[in-house]
Each structure stands twice: as C-alpha cells, then as structure tokens.
C-alpha cells in the first residue's frame, strides 16, 4: 500500500509563488495560437498574472468556495483564470465546447457557477441562461486578453478547498460532477512528476483540450510542480507536431489513441529531446503502440488516472 501524499505546500498558489521566486526568468507557459504566434511567460510573470487574475475574479465577487466555469479552447488566458481561482480557494468548472446546450445549462446549474468565461461564439447562447440560473452572475467573453487589473494580495486557499469539478461524459442521463480538491491535484502532480522523473526546465507539450483533467493535471500542473514548462497548443496538428516539438525542445506530450494514428499517417521525425508520449482516454490497441514505437523510435506510455 503506497504511503499517503504528505504535501510540503499549503496550496497551489504557494507552489506558483515558490516557482516565481526560485526561477523567475525560466519560461513556464509557452502558448501558440491558431496563427502559430508564440507567447512565452516566465515563472515570475506567470505568478504575477495569476495574482492579477485572482484580483480580477475577487473584484467580481469570487471568493473561497465559489465555482467559476470556463467554456474556452486552449487559450493562453485559461491557465491564469484557473490558477487565479485556485489562489482564492474557488473551484474551476471546465466545460467541453462540444457539449449540447442542454448539457451546458445543466452543468452550470448543477455546479452553481457564479461566473462563466466563454468563447464569443457561445455568448448569445449562454447569456440566455442568466435569467434561468440564479447563481450565474455574469457571462464574460474571452477573445484576446482580459484586463486583469491589480494583483490580489495574499492567497486565501487551503489544501482541502475544492479546485476542480469535472463532469462525466456519460451517454445516458445527466452528467455527474467529480470534485477534486487542491490536495487531490497536488497529490496527482507529485505522483506524475515522480513516475516520469520530470526534470527542472523540461518541456511538456499540451495538444489535448485543457477542459479535461489530462490537459489540466498531466501537462499543465505536473510540469509546474517539477519546475518544468508547458508548450500549450491551440489545437493538435499532425503537420506541426514534430517541428514544434523540435523547436521547443519538448520531452513528453500526452495524446489520445487517434492522435497516434494521425501522426503515423503524417510522418515526420521526433526531435532528440523527445523521450516518449503518454497515451490514454480511450482504447489503445497493442498493434497501434508497436507500429508507433517502430515508426518513431520512442516509447508510448499507456496512462490511466483515477
């Protein structure tokens, strides 16, 4: 029986501040948009923007125990909103943009979300919920950058605060929310960082949606925990995957089985820094793994997280 995780941290915000103080100029978040425009945020700047995002949320009445929903793609503002909410002790409710309107409405109601950050194309739809959902105070479109304003002084969060509410994608009935605390997320990041031996400065590439725990915990939080970096892509592209991994010196990326097939169809060559890919979130055939490993010469680690 493994020993329980004994954290040395009091919150995720403490981790962000610690990294910002220890390695202020080392890049943590490197984000690419649809036009391949690149933006890099070193640890110190990331910590400042997280504190400003927390101030932005606090100014809109968000506090400990509240829930903030997101209906967004892999936008560079999403990590700031997530970590900003966690700094306040609030939980994040990430919605899949492909959910039906009925399921979106149900999740917002069931989670009792107080704010919703959304892509502009969904704004007319979700604004109609304002009169129906008493807890939902505002719908905020995110197109370019949010004006976060001043920093929120001091972090209020604790390890037992709710951090993430992820809704199941079951095919029958209403989705069910799974609640994860800050302790849960840090324990998972600690285990992932140890198992994969993530090194300080190592870069992991995120091409899966960060409305899912795979994108959030595996490729966003775990590198942060270990002092590494994340290369956040707006979407997966088999044409740019290996060249971008080479340009950024990526070591690991987390994929799903279908993406392995797309990469084999597209071809290309992994960079020498690439030591493997994680694959999960669906049935993974042995034949697919063997073909991929033979084709690219790097291992596939089949992951499943609870």
Tab-separated table of C-alpha atoms in Angstrom:
chain	number	residue	atom	x	y	z
A	1	UNK	CA	0.000	0.000	0.000
A	2	UNK	CA	1.570	3.336	-1.020
A	3	UNK	CA	2.100	5.970	1.620
A	4	UNK	CA	-0.377	8.888	1.582
A	5	UNK	CA	0.895	12.027	-0.096
A	6	UNK	CA	2.279	14.402	2.528
A	7	UNK	CA	2.443	17.838	0.909
A	8	UNK	CA	5.042	20.409	1.837
A	9	UNK	CA	2.765	23.060	0.301
A	10	UNK	CA	-0.313	24.715	1.761
A	11	UNK	CA	-1.955	25.462	-1.603
A	12	UNK	CA	-1.414	25.536	-5.352
A	13	UNK	CA	-0.887	29.308	-5.068
A	14	UNK	CA	2.084	28.671	-2.785
A	15	UNK	CA	3.582	26.443	-5.486
A	16	UNK	CA	3.162	29.198	-8.114
A	17	UNK	CA	4.766	31.805	-5.843
A	18	UNK	CA	7.598	29.431	-4.948
A	19	UNK	CA	8.450	28.789	-8.598
A	20	UNK	CA	8.244	32.507	-9.388
A	21	UNK	CA	10.756	33.279	-6.632
A	22	UNK	CA	13.154	30.385	-7.363
A	23	UNK	CA	13.322	30.560	-11.163
A	24	UNK	CA	11.829	33.923	-12.136
A	25	UNK	CA	13.263	34.088	-15.668
A	26	UNK	CA	12.700	30.471	-16.684
A	27	UNK	CA	9.775	30.084	-19.099
A	28	UNK	CA	6.842	28.136	-17.707
A	29	UNK	CA	3.974	28.761	-20.163
A	30	UNK	CA	4.669	28.900	-23.906
A	31	UNK	CA	1.454	29.344	-25.868
A	32	UNK	CA	0.767	29.092	-29.597
A	33	UNK	CA	-2.431	30.417	-31.177
A	34	UNK	CA	-4.125	29.360	-34.433
A	35	UNK	CA	-1.791	31.565	-36.482
A	36	UNK	CA	1.298	29.996	-34.830
A	37	UNK	CA	2.003	33.222	-32.932
A	38	UNK	CA	4.129	32.374	-29.899
A	39	UNK	CA	3.953	33.916	-26.430
A	40	UNK	CA	6.173	32.948	-23.505
A	41	UNK	CA	5.526	33.636	-19.824
A	42	UNK	CA	8.443	33.106	-17.402
A	43	UNK	CA	7.627	31.869	-13.910
A	44	UNK	CA	7.756	35.304	-12.267
A	45	UNK	CA	5.468	36.839	-14.898
A	46	UNK	CA	3.144	33.834	-14.695
A	47	UNK	CA	2.912	34.273	-10.906
A	48	UNK	CA	2.149	37.998	-11.293
A	49	UNK	CA	-0.555	37.373	-13.876
A	50	UNK	CA	-2.099	34.664	-11.695
A	51	UNK	CA	-2.252	37.157	-8.809
A	52	UNK	CA	-3.825	39.723	-11.151
A	53	UNK	CA	-6.350	37.156	-12.388
A	54	UNK	CA	-7.212	36.449	-8.755
A	55	UNK	CA	-7.733	40.191	-8.230
A	56	UNK	CA	-9.924	40.328	-11.323
A	57	UNK	CA	-12.074	37.481	-10.003
A	58	UNK	CA	-12.205	38.869	-6.463
A	59	UNK	CA	-13.379	42.237	-7.810
A	60	UNK	CA	-16.299	40.353	-9.350
A	61	UNK	CA	-17.248	38.798	-6.030
A	62	UNK	CA	-15.489	35.442	-6.350
A	63	UNK	CA	-14.232	34.002	-3.088
A	64	UNK	CA	-13.496	30.761	-1.285
A	65	UNK	CA	-15.979	28.028	-2.115
A	66	UNK	CA	-17.311	29.690	-5.266
A	67	UNK	CA	-17.274	27.977	-8.664
A	68	UNK	CA	-16.008	29.629	-11.865
A	69	UNK	CA	-16.908	27.993	-15.188
A	70	UNK	CA	-14.949	28.129	-18.439
A	71	UNK	CA	-16.205	27.414	-21.957
A	72	UNK	CA	-12.945	28.003	-23.802
A	73	UNK	CA	-10.384	26.464	-26.146
A	74	UNK	CA	-6.666	26.155	-25.273
A	75	UNK	CA	-6.364	29.926	-24.876
A	76	UNK	CA	-3.352	31.341	-23.021
A	77	UNK	CA	-5.678	33.157	-20.599
A	78	UNK	CA	-7.204	29.890	-19.336
A	79	UNK	CA	-4.268	28.904	-17.074
A	80	UNK	CA	-4.286	32.377	-15.494
A	81	UNK	CA	-8.013	32.113	-14.760
A	82	UNK	CA	-7.643	28.592	-13.358
A	83	UNK	CA	-4.707	29.361	-11.097
A	84	UNK	CA	-6.265	32.701	-10.154
A	85	UNK	CA	-9.426	30.933	-8.983
A	86	UNK	CA	-7.330	28.412	-7.054
A	87	UNK	CA	-5.452	31.283	-5.389
A	88	UNK	CA	-8.793	32.471	-3.989
A	89	UNK	CA	-9.891	28.987	-2.914
A	90	UNK	CA	-12.519	28.857	-5.668
A	91	UNK	CA	-13.169	25.853	-7.908
A	92	UNK	CA	-12.958	25.743	-11.696
A	93	UNK	CA	-15.695	24.041	-13.754
A	94	UNK	CA	-14.319	23.470	-17.280
A	95	UNK	CA	-16.990	22.848	-19.914
A	96	UNK	CA	-16.390	20.992	-23.152
A	97	UNK	CA	-17.182	23.345	-26.052
A	98	UNK	CA	-18.769	20.393	-27.888
A	99	UNK	CA	-21.391	19.788	-25.193
A	100	UNK	CA	-25.011	20.271	-26.199
A	101	UNK	CA	-26.754	23.438	-24.981
A	102	UNK	CA	-28.863	21.318	-22.617
A	103	UNK	CA	-25.791	19.749	-21.014
A	104	UNK	CA	-24.014	23.104	-20.725
A	105	UNK	CA	-27.021	24.549	-18.952
A	106	UNK	CA	-27.318	21.541	-16.646
A	107	UNK	CA	-23.633	21.712	-15.644
A	108	UNK	CA	-23.794	25.446	-14.925
A	109	UNK	CA	-26.899	24.932	-12.807
A	110	UNK	CA	-25.667	21.820	-11.034
A	111	UNK	CA	-22.263	23.350	-10.233
A	112	UNK	CA	-23.860	26.631	-9.120
A	113	UNK	CA	-21.240	28.545	-11.130
A	114	UNK	CA	-21.120	32.260	-10.332
A	115	UNK	CA	-19.142	33.363	-13.423
A	116	UNK	CA	-18.767	31.910	-16.885
A	117	UNK	CA	-15.871	32.762	-19.213
A	118	UNK	CA	-16.798	31.841	-22.765
A	119	UNK	CA	-15.726	31.994	-26.369
A	120	UNK	CA	-17.544	34.855	-28.146
A	121	UNK	CA	-19.455	32.458	-30.427
A	122	UNK	CA	-21.190	30.902	-27.431
A	123	UNK	CA	-22.026	34.205	-25.739
A	124	UNK	CA	-25.585	34.624	-27.130
A	125	UNK	CA	-26.461	31.053	-26.128
A	126	UNK	CA	-25.093	31.194	-22.593
A	127	UNK	CA	-26.375	34.705	-21.875
A	128	UNK	CA	-29.874	33.273	-22.152
A	129	UNK	CA	-29.102	31.244	-19.025
A	130	UNK	CA	-28.649	34.348	-16.881
A	131	UNK	CA	-32.370	34.715	-16.195
A	132	UNK	CA	-32.758	30.987	-15.551
A	133	UNK	CA	-29.779	30.321	-13.271
A	134	UNK	CA	-29.847	32.389	-10.070
A	135	UNK	CA	-26.209	31.664	-9.152
A	136	UNK	CA	-24.775	32.752	-12.516
A	137	UNK	CA	-23.974	36.458	-12.107
A	138	UNK	CA	-22.132	37.209	-15.350
A	139	UNK	CA	-21.037	35.817	-18.699
A	140	UNK	CA	-17.632	37.153	-19.779
A	141	UNK	CA	-16.423	36.661	-23.384
A	142	UNK	CA	-12.714	35.946	-23.906
A	143	UNK	CA	-11.357	36.870	-27.321
A	144	UNK	CA	-7.862	38.302	-26.935
A	145	UNK	CA	-6.751	39.305	-23.438
A	146	UNK	CA	-8.644	40.143	-20.281
A	147	UNK	CA	-7.724	43.320	-18.413
A	148	UNK	CA	-6.924	41.683	-15.094
A	149	UNK	CA	-6.061	44.880	-13.196
A	150	UNK	CA	-4.203	44.917	-9.843
A	151	UNK	CA	-2.916	41.838	-8.043
A	152	UNK	CA	-4.860	40.123	-5.291
A	153	UNK	CA	-2.707	40.417	-2.187
A	154	UNK	CA	-2.207	37.112	-0.395
A	155	UNK	CA	-3.643	33.704	-1.199
A	156	UNK	CA	-6.673	32.519	0.760
A	157	UNK	CA	-6.754	28.918	-0.450
A	158	UNK	CA	-6.207	25.767	1.583
A	159	UNK	CA	-5.466	22.183	0.592
A	160	UNK	CA	-8.990	20.942	1.320
A	161	UNK	CA	-10.614	23.618	-0.869
A	162	UNK	CA	-12.427	22.371	-3.955
A	163	UNK	CA	-10.271	23.067	-7.013
A	164	UNK	CA	-11.816	21.309	-9.995
A	165	UNK	CA	-15.256	19.923	-10.812
A	166	UNK	CA	-15.117	17.719	-13.881
A	167	UNK	CA	-18.353	16.409	-15.372
A	168	UNK	CA	-18.572	12.911	-16.804
A	169	UNK	CA	-19.389	12.395	-20.462
A	170	UNK	CA	-21.849	9.551	-19.876
A	171	UNK	CA	-24.257	8.794	-22.701
A	172	UNK	CA	-27.362	8.327	-20.545
A	173	UNK	CA	-28.880	10.720	-18.044
A	174	UNK	CA	-27.303	13.914	-16.780
A	175	UNK	CA	-23.515	14.206	-16.377
A	176	UNK	CA	-22.169	13.846	-12.841
A	177	UNK	CA	-19.636	16.222	-11.354
A	178	UNK	CA	-16.443	14.789	-9.870
A	179	UNK	CA	-14.975	17.107	-7.242
A	180	UNK	CA	-11.186	17.324	-6.831
A	181	UNK	CA	-9.541	19.342	-4.072
A	182	UNK	CA	-6.248	21.210	-4.189
A	183	UNK	CA	-4.763	18.303	-2.230
A	184	UNK	CA	-6.008	15.862	-4.906
A	185	UNK	CA	-4.417	17.872	-7.719
A	186	UNK	CA	-1.090	18.291	-5.930
A	187	UNK	CA	-1.003	14.591	-4.991
A	188	UNK	CA	-1.613	13.654	-8.635
A	189	UNK	CA	1.040	16.103	-9.868
A	190	UNK	CA	3.502	14.732	-7.305
A	191	UNK	CA	2.920	11.156	-8.492
A	192	UNK	CA	3.147	12.063	-12.193
A	193	UNK	CA	6.301	14.141	-11.687
A	194	UNK	CA	7.941	11.291	-9.773
A	195	UNK	CA	6.881	8.473	-12.125
A	196	UNK	CA	8.007	10.320	-15.252
A	197	UNK	CA	11.038	11.836	-13.486
A	198	UNK	CA	10.251	15.314	-14.810
A	199	UNK	CA	13.391	17.427	-14.603
A	200	UNK	CA	13.528	21.182	-13.864
A	201	UNK	CA	13.333	23.050	-17.154
A	202	UNK	CA	11.951	20.044	-19.036
A	203	UNK	CA	9.246	20.946	-21.537
A	204	UNK	CA	5.989	19.041	-21.979
A	205	UNK	CA	3.676	19.774	-24.901
A	206	UNK	CA	-0.091	20.046	-24.473
A	207	UNK	CA	-2.227	19.404	-27.574
A	208	UNK	CA	-5.283	17.922	-25.837
A	209	UNK	CA	-8.068	20.195	-24.548
A	210	UNK	CA	-7.464	21.770	-21.156
A	211	UNK	CA	-11.115	21.386	-20.267
A	212	UNK	CA	-10.139	17.790	-19.395
A	213	UNK	CA	-8.073	16.515	-16.450
A	214	UNK	CA	-5.477	15.154	-18.886
A	215	UNK	CA	-4.645	18.616	-20.182
A	216	UNK	CA	-5.051	20.292	-16.786
A	217	UNK	CA	-3.209	17.918	-14.463
A	218	UNK	CA	-0.845	15.918	-16.685
A	219	UNK	CA	0.528	18.611	-18.973
A	220	UNK	CA	-0.238	21.870	-17.126
A	221	UNK	CA	0.131	21.259	-13.391
A	222	UNK	CA	2.679	18.418	-13.271
A	223	UNK	CA	5.478	20.276	-15.143
A	224	UNK	CA	4.827	23.296	-12.892
A	225	UNK	CA	5.136	21.049	-9.837
A	226	UNK	CA	8.522	19.785	-11.066
A	227	UNK	CA	9.823	23.168	-12.247
A	228	UNK	CA	9.340	22.352	-15.916
A	229	UNK	CA	7.422	24.082	-18.686
A	230	UNK	CA	4.340	23.535	-20.827
A	231	UNK	CA	4.039	24.268	-24.541
A	232	UNK	CA	0.324	24.948	-24.977
A	233	UNK	CA	-1.118	24.479	-28.464
A	234	UNK	CA	-4.454	25.919	-29.524
A	235	UNK	CA	-5.208	22.600	-31.203
A	236	UNK	CA	-3.494	19.409	-32.370
A	237	UNK	CA	-1.956	19.416	-35.845
A	238	UNK	CA	-0.059	16.371	-37.167
A	239	UNK	CA	1.728	18.699	-39.611
A	240	UNK	CA	3.222	20.948	-36.924
A	241	UNK	CA	3.512	18.488	-34.018
A	242	UNK	CA	7.087	17.259	-34.548
A	243	UNK	CA	8.522	20.556	-35.902
A	244	UNK	CA	7.100	22.446	-32.913
A	245	UNK	CA	8.335	19.802	-30.503
A	246	UNK	CA	11.783	20.185	-32.067
A	247	UNK	CA	11.711	23.993	-31.975
A	248	UNK	CA	10.755	23.980	-28.280
A	249	UNK	CA	12.928	21.053	-27.177
A	250	UNK	CA	9.909	19.091	-25.952
A	251	UNK	CA	10.482	15.911	-23.919
A	252	UNK	CA	6.972	14.465	-23.475
A	253	UNK	CA	3.453	15.003	-24.805
A	254	UNK	CA	0.165	13.453	-23.715
A	255	UNK	CA	-2.025	12.164	-26.552
A	256	UNK	CA	-5.078	10.003	-27.227
A	257	UNK	CA	-5.033	6.869	-29.459
A	258	UNK	CA	-6.494	8.622	-32.501
A	259	UNK	CA	-3.668	11.169	-32.474
A	260	UNK	CA	-1.083	8.396	-32.635
A	261	UNK	CA	-2.714	7.240	-35.876
A	262	UNK	CA	-2.724	10.784	-37.284
A	263	UNK	CA	0.989	11.190	-36.529
A	264	UNK	CA	1.819	7.898	-38.239
A	265	UNK	CA	-0.148	8.974	-41.322
A	266	UNK	CA	1.596	12.370	-41.433
A	267	UNK	CA	5.109	11.046	-40.825
A	268	UNK	CA	7.946	13.221	-39.622
A	269	UNK	CA	10.758	12.751	-37.131
A	270	UNK	CA	10.723	13.236	-33.354
A	271	UNK	CA	13.423	15.555	-32.003
A	272	UNK	CA	16.260	14.001	-29.989
A	273	UNK	CA	14.825	15.625	-26.836
A	274	UNK	CA	11.607	13.586	-27.127
A	275	UNK	CA	11.731	10.679	-24.686
A	276	UNK	CA	8.182	9.388	-25.125
A	277	UNK	CA	4.453	10.077	-25.338
A	278	UNK	CA	1.700	9.348	-22.861
A	279	UNK	CA	-1.499	7.902	-24.296
A	280	UNK	CA	-4.863	7.380	-22.647
A	281	UNK	CA	-8.521	8.464	-22.604
A	282	UNK	CA	-9.591	5.615	-24.893
A	283	UNK	CA	-8.924	2.030	-26.005
A	284	UNK	CA	-5.322	1.664	-27.151
A	285	UNK	CA	-4.549	-1.307	-29.405
A	286	UNK	CA	-1.245	-3.120	-28.904
A	287	UNK	CA	-0.740	-3.084	-32.672
A	288	UNK	CA	-1.004	0.722	-32.695
A	289	UNK	CA	1.629	1.022	-29.968
A	290	UNK	CA	4.029	-1.346	-31.708
A	291	UNK	CA	3.685	0.442	-35.064
A	292	UNK	CA	4.156	3.856	-33.461
A	293	UNK	CA	7.227	2.788	-31.488
A	294	UNK	CA	8.779	1.150	-34.525
A	295	UNK	CA	7.989	4.140	-36.750
A	296	UNK	CA	9.272	6.879	-34.421
A	297	UNK	CA	11.671	5.084	-32.083
A	298	UNK	CA	10.171	6.450	-28.853
A	299	UNK	CA	8.031	4.642	-26.247
A	300	UNK	CA	4.281	5.001	-25.708
A	301	UNK	CA	3.282	5.035	-22.029
A	302	UNK	CA	-0.325	3.942	-21.609
A	303	UNK	CA	-1.784	6.069	-18.849
A	304	UNK	CA	-4.953	5.792	-16.834
A	305	UNK	CA	-5.704	8.152	-13.974
A	306	UNK	CA	-8.141	7.977	-11.085
